[in-house]
Amino acid sequence: EAATRLGARVIEGRAQVLLSSAVLFQGRPDEATVALDRGFELLTAADDRRFLAIAHRMRGVIIANSGGSYTDALVTTRQAMELARAVKDDVALALALNGYASVQKELGALDEALAAYNECESVALRAGREDIADTRARPNRVALLDDLGQSTEAIRQLTALSARRPDPSGIENVNLANFHRTAGNLPEARRYAAKMDETMRATKNQSYRWLLDLLFAELAFDQDKPAETTRYYARAEALLNAMGAGESDADLALSRAKTSVETVPQEVETLVAPVLKRDDLTAWQRATLQPLLARAQLRLGKREQALTLRRGWLEQAAVYRRFAGSNLQAMLLDAELAEDAESRQAAVKALEAFARLMRENGSLLHHWDATLGVARLELKAGNKSAAVAAANSFRDQARQAGFVRLARAADAVLAASK
């Protein structure tokens, strides 16, 4: 009878953990937490450590997906790893490692995240679960490589993964489109975006439509088509509002800020300032939004506020500098803040070093944007020959690649240098 009661506890406890996962992904985190708490109680009483490892991982997922503390999520995913190692369950360990890596990434600990994704892959393969490697470790590692500005390697790994295991949702096409855009290849970016569009039309699954619209808006921005950019952002915002995300969604705010900071800074301030007050932002989001808001405020004549944001960024620079796109925005801010010869020269050197690194890693869009920053700063300093050299170094390549915005910005530097 005691064994029967113990078996019943195990069965119900595991069922509650599985129920927690199901209702969470239906967008009901409160119900997921109730089910998981009940599962913990039953599994602890039954000393089912294998499933307790899975429950701890699930706790981390709930925390990370419901606006909780990533630090708390890190603690519980680490507990999941320790339990899985103790019971020698490689499947549970692989899943825990993936969750741990994802939380570390959100906290900005990119080296730790990369190591955990790599271990997740090897443990999953050791367990004979290539599906875990293909659906978790490998695509997540690819996204991390893109954050680090390693576009060539990100494209190589994700192309190989897609050829072996096409994603039925089509989301990998959005990722490949974004990676090719960062690599300076607009035709390939548009091709993958179109494939994603076709997938959604065929499956009638509109879950990622807003994300695709952000991509289309940024592609239109690259081609210097402001009306088209605005149209896609409006559609993305409407979709997010219908989903209950609201117009202050961090991803939408970040994308719009990147495309509007130099033309409509007031809009950027209005959009980004409230988002930065939220406590559920990832390290990457906060690291990128801070310098974007500071750049907008500088254009609005709010230099002291911009400097305050810059100081806040510097306090986390050891983490924030690892994100290529965030680091670019911070260096562009430094260039725009520079008022004396020494600070201008320091900004030029930083941008030039970053541009070289991005070119080596295949991230041509970051390379061109950084070089444009150099050209503008040299022009501001009165070094017309250096400004011309910097503008000429990328103008034709950017134009041939379809990045009309960058080519026209280079043209403006050349015209002002005459």
Coordinates of C-alpha atoms in Angstrom, one line a residue:
E1 CA 0.0 0.0 0.0
A2 CA 2.8 2.4 0.9
A3 CA 4.5 1.6 -2.5
T4 CA 1.2 2.3 -4.2
R5 CA 0.8 5.6 -2.5
L6 CA 4.4 6.5 -3.4
G7 CA 3.8 5.5 -7.1
A8 CA 0.7 7.7 -7.1
R9 CA 2.6 10.6 -5.8
V10 CA 5.3 10.2 -8.5
I11 CA 2.7 9.9 -11.3
E12 CA 0.7 12.9 -10.1
G13 CA 3.8 15.0 -9.4
R14 CA 5.2 14.4 -12.9
A15 CA 1.8 15.1 -14.4
Q16 CA 1.7 18.5 -12.6
V17 CA 5.1 19.4 -14.0
L18 CA 4.0 18.5 -17.5
L19 CA 0.8 20.4 -17.0
S20 CA 2.8 23.4 -15.8
S21 CA 4.8 23.4 -19.1
A22 CA 1.6 23.1 -21.2
V23 CA -0.3 26.0 -19.6
L24 CA 2.8 28.2 -19.5
F25 CA 3.1 28.0 -23.3
Q26 CA -0.5 28.9 -23.6
G27 CA 0.4 32.2 -21.9
R28 CA -0.9 31.4 -18.4
P29 CA 2.1 31.7 -16.1
D30 CA 0.1 32.0 -12.9
E31 CA -1.6 28.6 -13.5
A32 CA 1.8 27.1 -14.5
T33 CA 3.3 28.2 -11.2
V34 CA 0.4 26.6 -9.2
A35 CA 0.8 23.3 -11.0
L36 CA 4.6 23.4 -10.6
D37 CA 4.3 24.1 -6.9
R38 CA 2.0 21.1 -6.5
G39 CA 4.5 19.0 -8.6
F40 CA 7.4 20.0 -6.4
E41 CA 5.5 19.0 -3.2
L42 CA 4.7 15.6 -4.6
L43 CA 8.0 14.9 -6.1
T44 CA 9.9 16.0 -3.0
A45 CA 7.8 13.7 -0.9
A46 CA 8.5 10.8 -3.3
D47 CA 12.3 11.7 -3.6
D48 CA 11.9 11.6 -7.4
R49 CA 15.2 13.5 -8.0
R50 CA 15.2 12.9 -11.7
F51 CA 11.9 14.7 -12.2
L52 CA 12.8 17.3 -9.6
A53 CA 15.7 18.3 -11.9
I54 CA 13.1 18.8 -14.7
A55 CA 10.9 20.7 -12.3
H56 CA 13.7 23.1 -11.3
R57 CA 14.4 23.7 -15.0
M58 CA 10.7 24.4 -15.5
R59 CA 10.8 26.9 -12.6
G60 CA 13.6 28.8 -14.4
V61 CA 11.6 28.8 -17.6
I62 CA 8.5 30.3 -15.8
I63 CA 10.6 32.9 -14.0
A64 CA 12.4 34.0 -17.3
N65 CA 9.1 34.0 -19.3
S66 CA 6.9 35.9 -16.8
G67 CA 9.0 39.0 -16.0
G68 CA 10.8 37.5 -13.0
S69 CA 14.4 38.0 -12.0
Y70 CA 17.0 36.4 -14.3
T71 CA 19.2 36.0 -11.2
D72 CA 16.5 33.8 -9.6
A73 CA 16.1 31.9 -12.8
L74 CA 19.9 31.3 -12.8
V75 CA 19.7 29.8 -9.3
T76 CA 17.0 27.3 -10.1
T77 CA 18.5 26.2 -13.5
R78 CA 21.8 25.6 -11.7
Q79 CA 19.9 23.4 -9.2
A80 CA 18.4 21.5 -12.1
M81 CA 21.9 20.9 -13.5
E82 CA 23.2 19.7 -10.1
L83 CA 20.3 17.3 -9.6
A84 CA 20.6 15.9 -13.2
R85 CA 24.3 15.3 -12.7
A86 CA 23.7 13.6 -9.4
V87 CA 21.2 11.1 -10.8
K88 CA 23.3 10.7 -14.0
D89 CA 20.3 11.6 -16.3
D90 CA 21.8 13.0 -19.5
V91 CA 18.5 14.1 -21.0
A92 CA 17.5 16.1 -18.0
L93 CA 21.1 17.5 -17.8
A94 CA 21.0 18.6 -21.5
L95 CA 17.7 20.4 -21.0
A96 CA 19.0 22.0 -17.8
L97 CA 22.2 23.1 -19.5
N98 CA 20.2 24.7 -22.3
G99 CA 18.0 26.7 -19.8
Y100 CA 21.1 27.7 -17.8
A101 CA 22.9 28.9 -21.0
S102 CA 19.8 30.9 -22.0
V103 CA 19.6 32.7 -18.7
Q104 CA 23.3 33.4 -18.7
K105 CA 22.9 34.9 -22.1
E106 CA 20.1 37.2 -20.9
L107 CA 22.3 38.2 -18.0
G108 CA 25.1 39.0 -20.5
A109 CA 27.5 36.3 -19.4
L110 CA 28.2 35.3 -23.0
D111 CA 31.3 33.1 -22.4
E112 CA 29.4 31.0 -19.8
A113 CA 26.4 30.8 -22.1
L114 CA 28.5 29.6 -25.0
A115 CA 30.2 27.0 -22.9
A116 CA 26.9 25.7 -21.6
Y117 CA 25.3 25.5 -25.1
N118 CA 28.4 23.5 -26.2
E119 CA 28.1 21.1 -23.3
C120 CA 24.3 20.8 -23.9
E121 CA 25.0 19.7 -27.4
S122 CA 27.6 17.1 -26.3
V123 CA 25.5 15.7 -23.5
A124 CA 22.4 15.4 -25.8
L125 CA 24.5 13.5 -28.4
R126 CA 25.9 11.3 -25.7
A127 CA 22.3 10.5 -24.7
G128 CA 21.4 9.8 -28.3
R129 CA 19.1 12.8 -28.4
E130 CA 20.2 14.7 -31.5
D131 CA 16.7 16.3 -31.5
I132 CA 17.7 18.2 -28.3
A133 CA 20.9 19.4 -29.9
D134 CA 19.1 20.5 -33.1
T135 CA 16.2 22.2 -31.4
R136 CA 17.9 23.8 -28.5
A137 CA 21.7 23.9 -28.2
R138 CA 22.6 24.5 -31.9
P139 CA 20.1 27.3 -32.8
N140 CA 20.6 29.0 -29.5
R141 CA 24.3 29.0 -30.0
V142 CA 23.9 30.4 -33.4
A143 CA 21.9 33.3 -32.0
L144 CA 24.6 34.0 -29.5
L145 CA 27.2 34.1 -32.2
D146 CA 25.2 36.7 -34.0
D147 CA 25.0 38.8 -30.8
L148 CA 28.8 38.6 -30.7
G149 CA 29.0 40.0 -34.2
Q150 CA 30.2 36.7 -35.7
S151 CA 27.9 36.8 -38.8
T152 CA 29.9 34.5 -41.0
E153 CA 30.0 31.6 -38.5
A154 CA 26.4 32.2 -37.5
I155 CA 25.2 31.9 -41.1
R156 CA 27.4 28.8 -41.7
Q157 CA 26.1 27.0 -38.6
L158 CA 22.4 27.9 -39.1
T159 CA 22.5 27.1 -42.9
A160 CA 23.8 23.6 -42.1
L161 CA 21.2 23.1 -39.4
S162 CA 18.4 24.2 -41.6
A163 CA 19.5 21.9 -44.4
R164 CA 19.5 18.9 -42.1
R165 CA 16.4 19.8 -40.0
P166 CA 14.1 22.5 -41.6
D167 CA 12.1 24.3 -39.0
P168 CA 8.4 23.8 -39.7
S169 CA 7.5 27.1 -38.1
G170 CA 9.9 28.9 -40.4
I171 CA 11.4 31.0 -37.6
E172 CA 14.9 29.9 -38.8
N173 CA 14.2 31.9 -42.0
V174 CA 13.8 35.1 -40.0
N175 CA 17.0 34.4 -38.2
L176 CA 18.9 33.7 -41.5
A177 CA 17.4 36.8 -43.0
N178 CA 18.6 38.9 -40.0
F179 CA 22.1 37.3 -40.1
H180 CA 22.4 37.9 -43.9
R181 CA 21.3 41.5 -43.3
T182 CA 24.0 42.0 -40.7
A183 CA 26.5 40.4 -43.1
G184 CA 25.6 43.0 -45.7
N185 CA 23.7 40.7 -48.1
L186 CA 20.3 42.2 -48.7
P187 CA 19.2 39.9 -51.6
E188 CA 19.7 36.8 -49.3
A189 CA 18.0 38.6 -46.4
R190 CA 15.0 39.4 -48.6
R191 CA 14.9 35.8 -49.9
Y192 CA 14.8 34.3 -46.5
A193 CA 12.2 36.9 -45.3
A194 CA 10.0 35.9 -48.3
K195 CA 10.4 32.2 -47.4
M196 CA 9.1 33.0 -43.9
D197 CA 6.2 34.9 -45.4
E198 CA 5.3 32.0 -47.6
T199 CA 5.5 29.6 -44.6
M200 CA 3.1 31.7 -42.6
R201 CA 0.7 32.0 -45.4
A202 CA 0.8 28.3 -46.1
T203 CA 0.3 27.3 -42.4
K204 CA -1.9 30.2 -41.5
N205 CA 0.3 30.6 -38.5
Q206 CA 0.7 34.3 -37.7
S207 CA 2.5 33.9 -34.4
Y208 CA 5.7 35.4 -35.8
R209 CA 4.1 37.9 -38.2
W210 CA 5.1 40.9 -36.0
L211 CA 8.7 39.7 -35.9
L212 CA 8.7 39.4 -39.7
D213 CA 7.2 42.9 -39.9
L214 CA 10.1 44.3 -37.8
L215 CA 12.5 42.6 -40.2
F216 CA 10.7 44.1 -43.2
A217 CA 10.8 47.5 -41.6
E218 CA 14.5 47.3 -41.1
L219 CA 15.1 46.1 -44.6
A220 CA 13.1 49.1 -45.9
F221 CA 15.2 51.4 -43.6
D222 CA 18.3 50.0 -45.2
Q223 CA 16.9 50.9 -48.6
D224 CA 16.0 54.4 -47.4
K225 CA 12.3 53.9 -47.8
P226 CA 10.8 55.8 -44.8
A227 CA 7.1 55.4 -45.8
E228 CA 7.5 51.6 -46.1
T229 CA 9.5 51.5 -42.9
T230 CA 6.7 53.3 -41.0
R231 CA 4.0 51.1 -42.6
Y232 CA 5.7 47.9 -41.4
Y233 CA 6.2 49.2 -37.9
A234 CA 2.5 50.2 -37.7
R235 CA 1.5 46.7 -38.7
A236 CA 3.9 45.1 -36.1
E237 CA 2.5 47.4 -33.4
A238 CA -1.1 46.6 -34.2
L239 CA -0.3 42.9 -34.0
L240 CA 1.5 43.2 -30.7
N241 CA -1.4 45.3 -29.3
A242 CA -3.8 42.5 -30.4
M243 CA -1.6 40.0 -28.6
G244 CA -1.6 42.2 -25.5
A245 CA 2.0 43.2 -25.7
G246 CA 1.4 46.9 -26.1
E247 CA 3.4 49.5 -28.1
S248 CA 6.1 49.6 -25.4
D249 CA 7.2 46.1 -26.2
A250 CA 11.0 46.1 -25.9
D251 CA 11.8 44.5 -29.2
L252 CA 9.6 46.9 -31.1
A253 CA 11.0 49.9 -29.2
L254 CA 14.5 48.8 -29.9
S255 CA 14.0 48.3 -33.6
R256 CA 12.2 51.6 -34.0
A257 CA 14.9 53.4 -32.0
K258 CA 17.7 52.1 -34.2
T259 CA 15.9 53.3 -37.4
S260 CA 14.7 56.7 -35.9
V261 CA 17.4 58.0 -33.6
E262 CA 19.0 60.3 -36.2
T263 CA 15.7 61.6 -37.7
V264 CA 13.0 61.7 -35.1
P265 CA 14.8 61.7 -31.7
Q266 CA 11.7 62.9 -29.8
E267 CA 9.8 59.8 -30.9
V268 CA 12.8 57.7 -29.7
E269 CA 12.8 59.4 -26.3
T270 CA 9.0 59.0 -25.9
L271 CA 9.2 55.3 -26.9
V272 CA 12.3 54.1 -25.1
A273 CA 12.3 56.1 -21.8
P274 CA 9.4 54.1 -20.3
V275 CA 10.7 50.8 -21.6
L276 CA 14.0 51.3 -19.8
K277 CA 12.1 51.6 -16.5
R278 CA 11.0 48.0 -16.8
D279 CA 12.8 45.3 -14.8
D280 CA 12.2 42.5 -17.2
L281 CA 14.6 43.6 -19.9
T282 CA 17.5 41.3 -21.0
A283 CA 21.1 42.5 -20.8
W284 CA 21.2 42.9 -24.6
Q285 CA 18.0 45.0 -24.7
R286 CA 19.1 47.3 -21.9
A287 CA 22.6 47.6 -23.3
T288 CA 21.3 48.7 -26.7
L289 CA 18.4 50.9 -25.5
Q290 CA 20.5 53.0 -23.1
P291 CA 22.9 54.5 -25.8
L292 CA 20.1 54.8 -28.3
L293 CA 18.1 56.9 -25.8
A294 CA 21.2 58.9 -25.0
R295 CA 21.8 59.6 -28.6
A296 CA 18.3 60.8 -29.0
Q297 CA 18.5 63.0 -25.9
L298 CA 21.8 64.6 -27.2
R299 CA 20.0 65.6 -30.3
L300 CA 17.2 67.1 -28.2
G301 CA 19.8 69.3 -26.3
K302 CA 19.7 67.1 -23.2
R303 CA 23.5 66.5 -22.9
E304 CA 23.5 65.9 -19.1
Q305 CA 20.8 63.3 -19.3
A306 CA 22.7 61.6 -22.2
L307 CA 25.9 61.6 -20.1
T308 CA 24.1 60.1 -17.1
L309 CA 22.9 57.2 -19.4
R310 CA 26.4 56.8 -20.7
R311 CA 27.8 56.5 -17.2
G312 CA 25.2 53.8 -16.4
W313 CA 26.3 51.9 -19.5
L314 CA 29.9 52.1 -18.5
E315 CA 29.1 50.6 -15.1
Q316 CA 28.1 47.5 -17.0
A317 CA 30.6 47.8 -19.8
A318 CA 32.3 44.5 -19.1
V319 CA 29.0 42.8 -20.0
Y320 CA 27.5 45.2 -22.5
R321 CA 30.6 45.5 -24.8
R322 CA 30.3 41.8 -25.7
F323 CA 27.1 42.6 -27.7
A324 CA 28.3 43.9 -31.0
G325 CA 25.2 46.0 -31.8
S326 CA 25.1 47.5 -28.3
N327 CA 28.8 48.3 -28.4
L328 CA 28.3 50.0 -31.8
Q329 CA 25.6 52.3 -30.4
A330 CA 27.7 53.2 -27.4
M331 CA 30.7 54.1 -29.6
L332 CA 28.5 56.2 -31.9
L333 CA 27.3 58.0 -28.8
D334 CA 30.9 58.7 -27.7
A335 CA 31.6 60.1 -31.1
E336 CA 28.6 62.4 -30.9
L337 CA 29.5 63.5 -27.3
A338 CA 33.2 64.2 -28.2
E339 CA 33.9 68.0 -28.0
D340 CA 37.7 68.2 -27.8
A341 CA 40.5 66.8 -29.9
E342 CA 41.5 64.1 -27.4
S343 CA 38.0 62.6 -27.0
R344 CA 37.4 62.8 -30.8
Q345 CA 40.7 60.9 -31.5
A346 CA 39.8 58.3 -28.9
A347 CA 36.3 57.8 -30.5
V348 CA 37.9 57.5 -33.9
K349 CA 40.3 54.8 -32.8
A350 CA 37.6 52.8 -31.0
L351 CA 35.3 52.9 -34.1
E352 CA 38.1 52.0 -36.4
A353 CA 39.1 49.0 -34.3
F354 CA 35.5 47.9 -34.0
A355 CA 35.0 48.3 -37.8
R356 CA 38.0 46.1 -38.5
L357 CA 36.8 43.4 -36.2
M358 CA 33.3 43.4 -37.7
R359 CA 34.8 43.2 -41.2
E360 CA 36.9 40.2 -40.1
N361 CA 33.9 38.5 -38.6
G362 CA 31.7 39.1 -41.7
S363 CA 29.4 41.6 -40.0
L364 CA 29.6 44.2 -42.8
L365 CA 26.6 46.2 -41.7
H366 CA 28.2 47.0 -38.4
H367 CA 31.5 47.6 -40.2
W368 CA 29.8 50.2 -42.5
D369 CA 27.9 51.9 -39.7
A370 CA 31.1 52.3 -37.6
T371 CA 33.1 53.6 -40.6
L372 CA 30.3 56.1 -41.3
G373 CA 30.7 57.2 -37.7
V374 CA 34.4 57.7 -38.3
A375 CA 33.7 59.8 -41.5
R376 CA 31.3 62.0 -39.7
L377 CA 33.6 62.5 -36.7
E378 CA 36.5 63.4 -38.9
L379 CA 34.4 65.9 -40.8
K380 CA 33.2 67.4 -37.5
A381 CA 36.9 67.8 -36.5
G382 CA 37.7 69.5 -39.8
N383 CA 39.8 66.6 -41.1
K384 CA 38.2 66.6 -44.5
S385 CA 40.7 64.3 -46.2
A386 CA 40.3 61.6 -43.5
A387 CA 36.5 62.1 -43.8
V388 CA 36.6 61.6 -47.5
A389 CA 38.8 58.5 -47.2
A390 CA 36.5 56.9 -44.7
A391 CA 33.3 57.6 -46.7
N392 CA 34.9 56.4 -49.9
S393 CA 36.0 53.2 -48.2
F394 CA 32.5 51.8 -48.0
R395 CA 30.1 53.9 -50.1
D396 CA 30.3 52.0 -53.4
Q397 CA 30.2 48.6 -51.7
A398 CA 27.2 49.6 -49.6
R399 CA 25.4 50.9 -52.6
Q400 CA 26.0 47.8 -54.6
A401 CA 24.8 45.7 -51.8
G402 CA 21.5 47.7 -51.7
F403 CA 22.1 49.7 -48.5
V404 CA 21.0 53.0 -50.0
R405 CA 20.8 54.7 -46.6
L406 CA 24.5 54.2 -45.9
A407 CA 25.5 55.1 -49.4
R408 CA 23.5 58.4 -49.2
A409 CA 25.0 59.1 -45.8
A410 CA 28.5 58.7 -47.3
D411 CA 27.5 61.0 -50.2
A412 CA 26.5 63.6 -47.7
V413 CA 29.9 63.4 -46.0
L414 CA 31.6 63.7 -49.4
A415 CA 29.5 66.7 -50.4
A416 CA 30.2 68.5 -47.1
S417 CA 33.9 67.9 -47.5
K418 CA 34.2 69.9 -50.7

